[in-house]
Short mmCIF file of C-alpha atoms and ligand atoms in Angstrom, two decimals:
data_model
loop_
_atom_site.label_atom_id
_atom_site.label_comp_id
_atom_site.label_asym_id
_atom_site.label_seq_id
_atom_site.Cartn_x
_atom_site.Cartn_y
_atom_site.Cartn_z
CA MET Q 1 91.99 72.86 118.11
CA ASP Q 2 94.16 75.51 116.38
CA ALA Q 3 97.69 76.08 115.10
CA VAL Q 4 99.09 76.90 118.51
CA ASN Q 5 97.14 74.40 120.59
CA PRO Q 6 96.74 71.36 118.37
CA GLY Q 7 94.93 69.40 121.07
CA ILE Q 8 96.25 66.43 122.99
CA LEU Q 9 98.88 64.56 120.99
CA SER Q 10 99.98 60.99 121.54
CA LYS Q 11 103.16 60.18 123.45
CA GLU Q 12 104.99 59.38 120.21
CA GLU Q 13 103.86 62.60 118.49
CA SER Q 14 104.73 64.68 121.56
CA LEU Q 15 108.24 63.25 121.83
CA SER Q 16 108.84 63.50 118.11
CA LEU Q 17 107.96 67.21 118.08
CA ARG Q 18 110.18 67.90 121.09
CA TYR Q 19 113.26 65.94 119.97
CA GLY Q 20 112.92 65.03 116.29
CA ASP Q 21 112.37 61.49 115.03
CA ASP Q 22 116.03 60.49 115.37
CA SER Q 23 116.30 61.35 119.09
CA ILE Q 24 113.08 60.09 120.62
CA PRO Q 25 113.82 58.97 124.18
CA ALA Q 26 112.40 55.71 125.47
CA ALA Q 27 109.86 57.46 127.67
CA GLY Q 28 107.74 55.23 129.88
CA PRO Q 29 104.52 56.05 131.71
CA TRP Q 30 102.38 58.66 130.02
CA ASN Q 31 99.12 60.57 130.24
CA ASP Q 32 97.43 63.62 128.71
CA HIS Q 33 98.95 65.95 131.32
CA LEU Q 34 102.40 65.08 129.97
CA SER Q 35 101.28 65.74 126.41
CA VAL Q 36 100.22 69.24 127.48
CA LEU Q 37 103.61 69.76 129.16
CA LEU Q 38 105.54 68.64 126.08
CA SER Q 39 103.46 70.80 123.74
CA HIS Q 40 104.69 74.04 125.36
CA ARG Q 41 105.74 76.79 123.01
CA SER Q 42 106.21 80.53 123.61
CA VAL Q 43 103.75 82.79 121.80
CA ARG Q 44 104.57 86.34 120.78
CA GLY Q 45 101.29 87.60 119.30
CA TYR Q 46 98.01 87.90 121.23
CA ARG Q 47 94.35 88.68 120.88
CA THR Q 48 93.38 91.47 123.22
CA ASP Q 49 90.28 89.80 124.73
CA ALA Q 50 90.59 88.84 128.37
CA PRO Q 51 90.35 85.22 129.49
CA PRO Q 52 87.18 84.22 131.38
CA ALA Q 53 86.52 85.47 134.91
CA GLY Q 54 88.46 83.50 137.49
CA THR Q 55 91.33 82.63 135.14
CA LEU Q 56 93.81 84.70 137.13
CA GLU Q 57 92.76 83.00 140.35
CA THR Q 58 93.16 79.58 138.70
CA LEU Q 59 96.66 80.44 137.50
CA ILE Q 60 97.67 81.81 140.89
CA ALA Q 61 96.32 78.73 142.69
CA ALA Q 62 98.53 76.64 140.39
CA ALA Q 63 101.46 78.96 141.06
CA GLN Q 64 100.99 78.76 144.83
CA SER Q 65 100.88 74.98 144.58
CA ALA Q 66 104.53 74.89 143.50
CA ALA Q 67 107.08 73.88 146.09
CA THR Q 68 108.60 76.82 147.94
CA SER Q 69 111.85 76.70 149.88
CA SER Q 70 111.07 76.08 153.59
CA ASN Q 71 107.55 77.37 152.84
CA LEU Q 72 109.00 80.89 153.05
CA GLN Q 73 106.92 81.94 149.98
CA THR Q 74 109.36 84.68 149.06
CA TRP Q 75 107.67 85.63 145.81
CA SER Q 76 104.81 87.87 144.77
CA VAL Q 77 103.18 88.66 141.46
CA ILE Q 78 101.73 91.91 140.12
CA THR Q 79 99.02 91.72 137.47
CA VAL Q 80 99.33 94.53 134.96
CA THR Q 81 96.28 95.33 132.82
CA ASP Q 82 96.56 99.15 132.76
CA PRO Q 83 97.53 99.98 129.13
CA ASP Q 84 99.76 102.88 130.18
CA LYS Q 85 101.72 100.72 132.60
CA LYS Q 86 102.02 97.93 130.03
CA ALA Q 87 103.31 100.44 127.48
CA ALA Q 88 105.85 101.78 129.98
CA LEU Q 89 107.01 98.27 130.86
CA ALA Q 90 107.20 97.28 127.18
CA LYS Q 91 109.44 100.27 126.57
CA LEU Q 92 111.84 98.99 129.23
CA ALA Q 93 111.89 95.59 127.52
CA ASN Q 94 113.05 96.52 124.01
CA ASN Q 95 109.49 97.43 122.98
CA GLN Q 96 108.33 93.84 122.86
CA LYS Q 97 104.87 94.37 121.36
CA HIS Q 98 103.26 91.31 122.96
CA ILE Q 99 103.53 93.00 126.38
CA GLU Q 100 101.06 95.65 125.23
CA GLN Q 101 98.91 93.22 123.23
CA CYS Q 102 98.31 90.55 125.82
CA PRO Q 103 95.29 91.05 128.08
CA LEU Q 104 97.20 89.97 131.18
CA PHE Q 105 100.83 90.77 131.93
CA LEU Q 106 102.18 89.19 135.10
CA CYS Q 107 105.30 90.56 136.80
CA TRP Q 108 106.88 87.92 138.99
CA LEU Q 109 108.84 89.23 141.95
CA ALA Q 110 111.60 87.84 144.10
CA ASP Q 111 110.11 89.37 147.21
CA LEU Q 112 111.92 89.40 150.53
CA SER Q 113 110.08 92.53 151.65
CA ARG Q 114 107.04 90.71 153.09
CA ASN Q 115 109.17 88.60 155.38
CA GLN Q 116 111.26 91.68 156.22
CA ARG Q 117 108.02 93.38 157.35
CA LEU Q 118 107.21 90.27 159.39
CA GLY Q 119 110.55 90.67 161.16
CA GLU Q 120 109.91 94.34 161.83
CA GLN Q 121 106.39 93.68 163.15
CA GLU Q 122 107.72 90.95 165.44
CA ASP Q 123 110.71 93.09 166.46
CA VAL Q 124 113.16 90.43 165.26
CA THR Q 125 116.20 90.95 163.02
CA LEU Q 126 116.16 88.35 160.26
CA GLU Q 127 119.91 87.91 159.96
CA THR Q 128 119.76 85.84 156.78
CA MET Q 129 118.10 88.62 154.75
CA PRO Q 130 121.22 90.23 153.22
CA TYR Q 131 122.70 86.98 151.89
CA PHE Q 132 122.93 85.98 148.23
CA GLU Q 133 121.48 82.60 149.21
CA THR Q 134 118.29 84.30 150.41
CA PHE Q 135 117.91 86.22 147.13
CA LEU Q 136 118.52 83.02 145.19
CA VAL Q 137 115.81 81.23 147.18
CA ALA Q 138 113.36 84.02 146.29
CA ALA Q 139 114.28 83.94 142.60
CA ILE Q 140 113.96 80.15 142.48
CA ASP Q 141 110.60 80.31 144.27
CA ALA Q 142 109.33 82.89 141.77
CA ALA Q 143 110.44 80.77 138.80
CA LEU Q 144 108.84 77.59 140.13
CA ALA Q 145 105.57 79.42 140.82
CA ALA Q 146 105.52 81.07 137.40
CA GLN Q 147 106.19 77.81 135.58
CA ASN Q 148 103.23 76.19 137.36
CA ALA Q 149 101.11 79.12 136.13
CA VAL Q 150 102.43 78.61 132.59
CA THR Q 151 101.53 74.93 132.64
CA ALA Q 152 98.08 75.72 134.03
CA ALA Q 153 97.53 78.39 131.38
CA GLU Q 154 98.48 76.02 128.58
CA ALA Q 155 96.24 73.31 130.04
CA ILE Q 156 93.22 75.63 129.63
CA GLY Q 157 94.05 76.79 126.11
CA LEU Q 158 95.96 79.98 126.90
CA SER Q 159 99.44 80.83 125.69
CA THR Q 160 102.32 82.63 127.35
CA VAL Q 161 105.78 84.03 126.88
CA TYR Q 162 108.25 84.90 129.62
CA ILE Q 163 109.84 88.35 129.50
CA GLY Q 164 113.33 88.20 130.98
CA ALA Q 165 113.89 91.64 129.45
CA MET Q 166 112.15 93.01 132.55
CA ARG Q 167 115.62 92.71 134.09
CA ASN Q 168 117.05 95.16 131.55
CA ASN Q 169 115.94 97.96 133.80
CA PRO Q 170 114.73 96.66 137.17
CA ILE Q 171 114.87 100.01 138.96
CA GLU Q 172 112.48 101.70 136.50
CA ALA Q 173 110.27 98.61 136.43
CA GLY Q 174 110.18 98.75 140.22
CA GLN Q 175 109.19 102.42 140.14
CA ILE Q 176 106.35 101.76 137.69
CA LEU Q 177 105.05 98.96 139.92
CA GLY Q 178 105.65 100.72 143.24
CA LEU Q 179 107.99 98.06 144.62
CA PRO Q 180 109.42 98.37 148.14
CA PRO Q 181 113.10 97.66 148.88
CA GLY Q 182 113.74 93.92 148.85
CA ALA Q 183 111.41 93.25 145.92
CA VAL Q 184 112.47 93.00 142.26
CA VAL Q 185 110.81 91.81 139.04
CA VAL Q 186 112.74 88.73 137.98
CA PHE Q 187 110.69 88.30 134.78
CA GLY Q 188 107.36 89.14 133.23
CA LEU Q 189 104.86 86.77 131.64
CA CYS Q 190 102.43 87.58 128.83
CA VAL Q 191 99.21 85.57 129.08
CA GLY Q 192 96.40 85.45 126.52
CA TYR Q 193 94.94 83.75 123.48
CA PRO Q 194 97.18 83.62 120.43
CA ALA Q 195 96.35 86.08 117.66
CA PRO Q 196 94.97 84.58 114.45
CA GLY Q 197 97.78 83.46 112.19
CA VAL Q 198 100.27 82.86 115.00
CA THR Q 199 101.60 79.46 114.07
CA ASN Q 200 104.27 78.69 116.61
CA GLU Q 201 105.47 75.15 116.72
CA VAL Q 202 107.20 73.19 119.44
CA LYS Q 203 110.87 74.21 119.51
CA PRO Q 204 113.17 71.18 119.52
CA ARG Q 205 115.45 70.69 122.49
CA LEU Q 206 118.89 69.12 122.86
CA PRO Q 207 118.72 65.33 122.89
CA GLN Q 208 118.51 63.86 126.36
CA ASP Q 209 122.01 62.34 125.98
CA ALA Q 210 123.44 65.87 125.81
CA ILE Q 211 122.03 66.93 129.17
CA VAL Q 212 121.48 63.80 131.24
CA TYR Q 213 124.55 62.13 132.68
CA HIS Q 214 124.57 58.93 134.66
CA ASN Q 215 126.63 58.85 137.84
CA THR Q 216 129.44 60.97 136.35
CA TYR Q 217 129.33 64.25 134.45
CA GLY Q 218 129.83 64.33 130.72
CA ASN Q 219 129.21 62.69 127.36
CA PRO Q 220 132.18 62.14 125.00
CA ASN Q 221 129.83 62.66 122.03
CA GLU Q 222 128.79 66.15 123.11
CA ALA Q 223 130.15 67.93 120.01
CA GLN Q 224 128.41 65.52 117.61
CA LEU Q 225 125.15 65.79 119.54
CA ARG Q 226 125.36 69.57 119.27
CA LYS Q 227 125.98 69.44 115.53
CA ALA Q 228 122.96 67.19 115.04
CA TYR Q 229 120.85 69.58 117.14
CA ASP Q 230 122.17 72.53 115.12
CA ALA Q 231 120.74 70.95 111.98
CA LYS Q 232 117.31 70.61 113.63
CA MET Q 233 117.37 74.19 114.89
CA ALA Q 234 118.49 75.44 111.46
CA ALA Q 235 115.45 73.80 109.89
CA PHE Q 236 113.21 75.21 112.63
CA SER Q 237 114.72 78.69 112.21
CA GLN Q 238 114.21 78.59 108.46
CA ARG Q 239 110.54 77.76 108.97
CA HIS Q 240 110.26 80.74 111.36
CA GLU Q 241 112.50 83.24 109.57
CA MET Q 242 114.85 83.54 112.55
CA SER Q 243 118.24 85.07 111.79
CA GLN Q 244 120.55 83.03 114.05
CA ASP Q 245 119.79 79.73 112.45
CA THR Q 246 121.74 77.17 114.47
CA TRP Q 247 121.73 76.72 118.24
CA THR Q 248 125.51 77.23 118.24
CA LYS Q 249 125.10 80.65 116.61
CA ARG Q 250 122.29 81.50 119.01
CA VAL Q 251 124.43 80.70 122.06
CA ILE Q 252 127.38 82.68 120.73
CA GLY Q 253 125.11 85.60 119.82
CA ARG Q 254 123.51 85.63 123.27
CA MET Q 255 126.58 84.82 125.38
CA GLY Q 256 129.53 86.00 123.30
CA LYS Q 257 129.54 89.75 123.96
CA ILE Q 258 128.50 91.90 126.92
CA PRO Q 259 126.13 94.20 124.94
CA ALA Q 260 123.87 91.16 124.41
CA MET Q 261 123.13 91.39 128.15
CA SER Q 262 121.11 94.56 127.47
CA GLY Q 263 122.23 96.23 130.70
CA ARG Q 264 121.96 93.13 132.87
CA ASP Q 265 125.74 93.07 133.31
CA LYS Q 266 125.07 95.67 136.03
CA LEU Q 267 122.53 93.54 137.83
CA VAL Q 268 124.53 93.01 141.02
CA SER Q 269 124.92 96.73 141.70
CA ILE Q 270 121.28 97.31 140.71
CA LEU Q 271 120.12 94.63 143.13
CA ASN Q 272 122.32 96.13 145.84
CA ALA Q 273 120.57 99.47 145.29
CA MET Q 274 117.15 97.75 145.44
CA GLY Q 275 117.69 96.29 148.90
CA PHE Q 276 119.53 93.04 148.13
CA PRO Q 277 123.09 93.27 149.59
CA LEU Q 278 123.90 89.75 148.18
CA LYS Q 279 126.54 89.04 150.83
C1 LIG K 1 113.33 83.38 132.11
C2 LIG K 1 112.96 83.51 130.65
C3 LIG K 1 113.00 84.74 130.04
C4 LIG K 1 112.60 84.91 128.71
N1 LIG K 1 112.58 86.15 128.15
C5 LIG K 1 112.06 86.34 126.92
C6 LIG K 1 111.88 87.65 126.39
O1 LIG K 1 112.22 88.67 127.01
N2 LIG K 1 111.31 87.76 125.16
C7 LIG K 1 110.90 86.68 124.44
O2 LIG K 1 110.38 86.86 123.34
N3 LIG K 1 111.07 85.41 124.92
C8 LIG K 1 111.61 85.23 126.14
N4 LIG K 1 111.73 83.96 126.66
C9 LIG K 1 111.26 82.80 125.89
C10 LIG K 1 112.41 81.96 125.36
O3 LIG K 1 113.02 82.63 124.28
C11 LIG K 1 111.85 80.60 124.92
O4 LIG K 1 111.33 79.95 126.05
C12 LIG K 1 112.91 79.74 124.26
O5 LIG K 1 113.34 80.29 123.05
C13 LIG K 1 112.39 78.34 124.00
O6 LIG K 1 111.23 78.42 123.16
P1 LIG K 1 109.84 77.80 123.62
O7 LIG K 1 109.46 78.45 124.92
O8 LIG K 1 108.86 78.13 122.53
O9 LIG K 1 110.05 76.33 123.79
C14 LIG K 1 112.19 83.78 127.97
C15 LIG K 1 112.18 82.52 128.60
C16 LIG K 1 112.55 82.39 129.90
C17 LIG K 1 112.50 81.02 130.56
#
């Protein structure tokens, strides 16, 4: 048991950490697996020691057990342990130090290239390849697979953080990793044991009433629910010395101005150049 992985909590404790005591949903059936799921938190400081032999294979088996659209399996993953490559990838991602620290950095790909090669080997044109829908399927597949790996990692005492900043510069990332046309890193994932002193806590989420609608979209109390959540996030931010203290400020900071996209505003033309016409 440590600050990041406090062991298996009860249902009540798990829900309280996730939502705050005033918004605990009336959750029903429960087991330890759910407590692990609810205790997720991103970790941004790692020990450099590698996890035990076979850990990667365990995580990938979990990832491959995720559902995949039509069993097309249009994702791949590249494990990056080479310090030079990790440093180069970190540089592309605003120098996020945890990329270099973590013993295992996983680059998750939306990968249509394997099935494209299948078509070429079988002398068949796969007409659906250039469509946006096909890219979306690959990106969704990659995300579902990665999240299964995250859950598996947390279940065996490891921590993770996704790195969406890998999309700041997908062409360079692709060059570093030797990607063929039709493959792109959709995000990275740091995996490892938290460094001593890393005391992340579960980050509260919006109350269920703000995101679950019954039969018809919407909740007339949305603005009040947001204000109440802002107060929780302000308290969380204060404990973690984060600058944008409320959720409202965070959303505006991240979505208000184009420079916050860190180059991702050009993603469509970049994807076009990488072999995704997105028709
Ligand atoms: C697709 C994706 C990309 C992300 N990219 C980054 C990133 O580049 N750097 C980072 O520090 N955290 C990144 N995160 C982590 C989120 O900031 C984090 O999940 C969110 O703040 C909620 O916190 P929690 O994971 O601790 O619950 C990313 C998360 C997702 C799902």
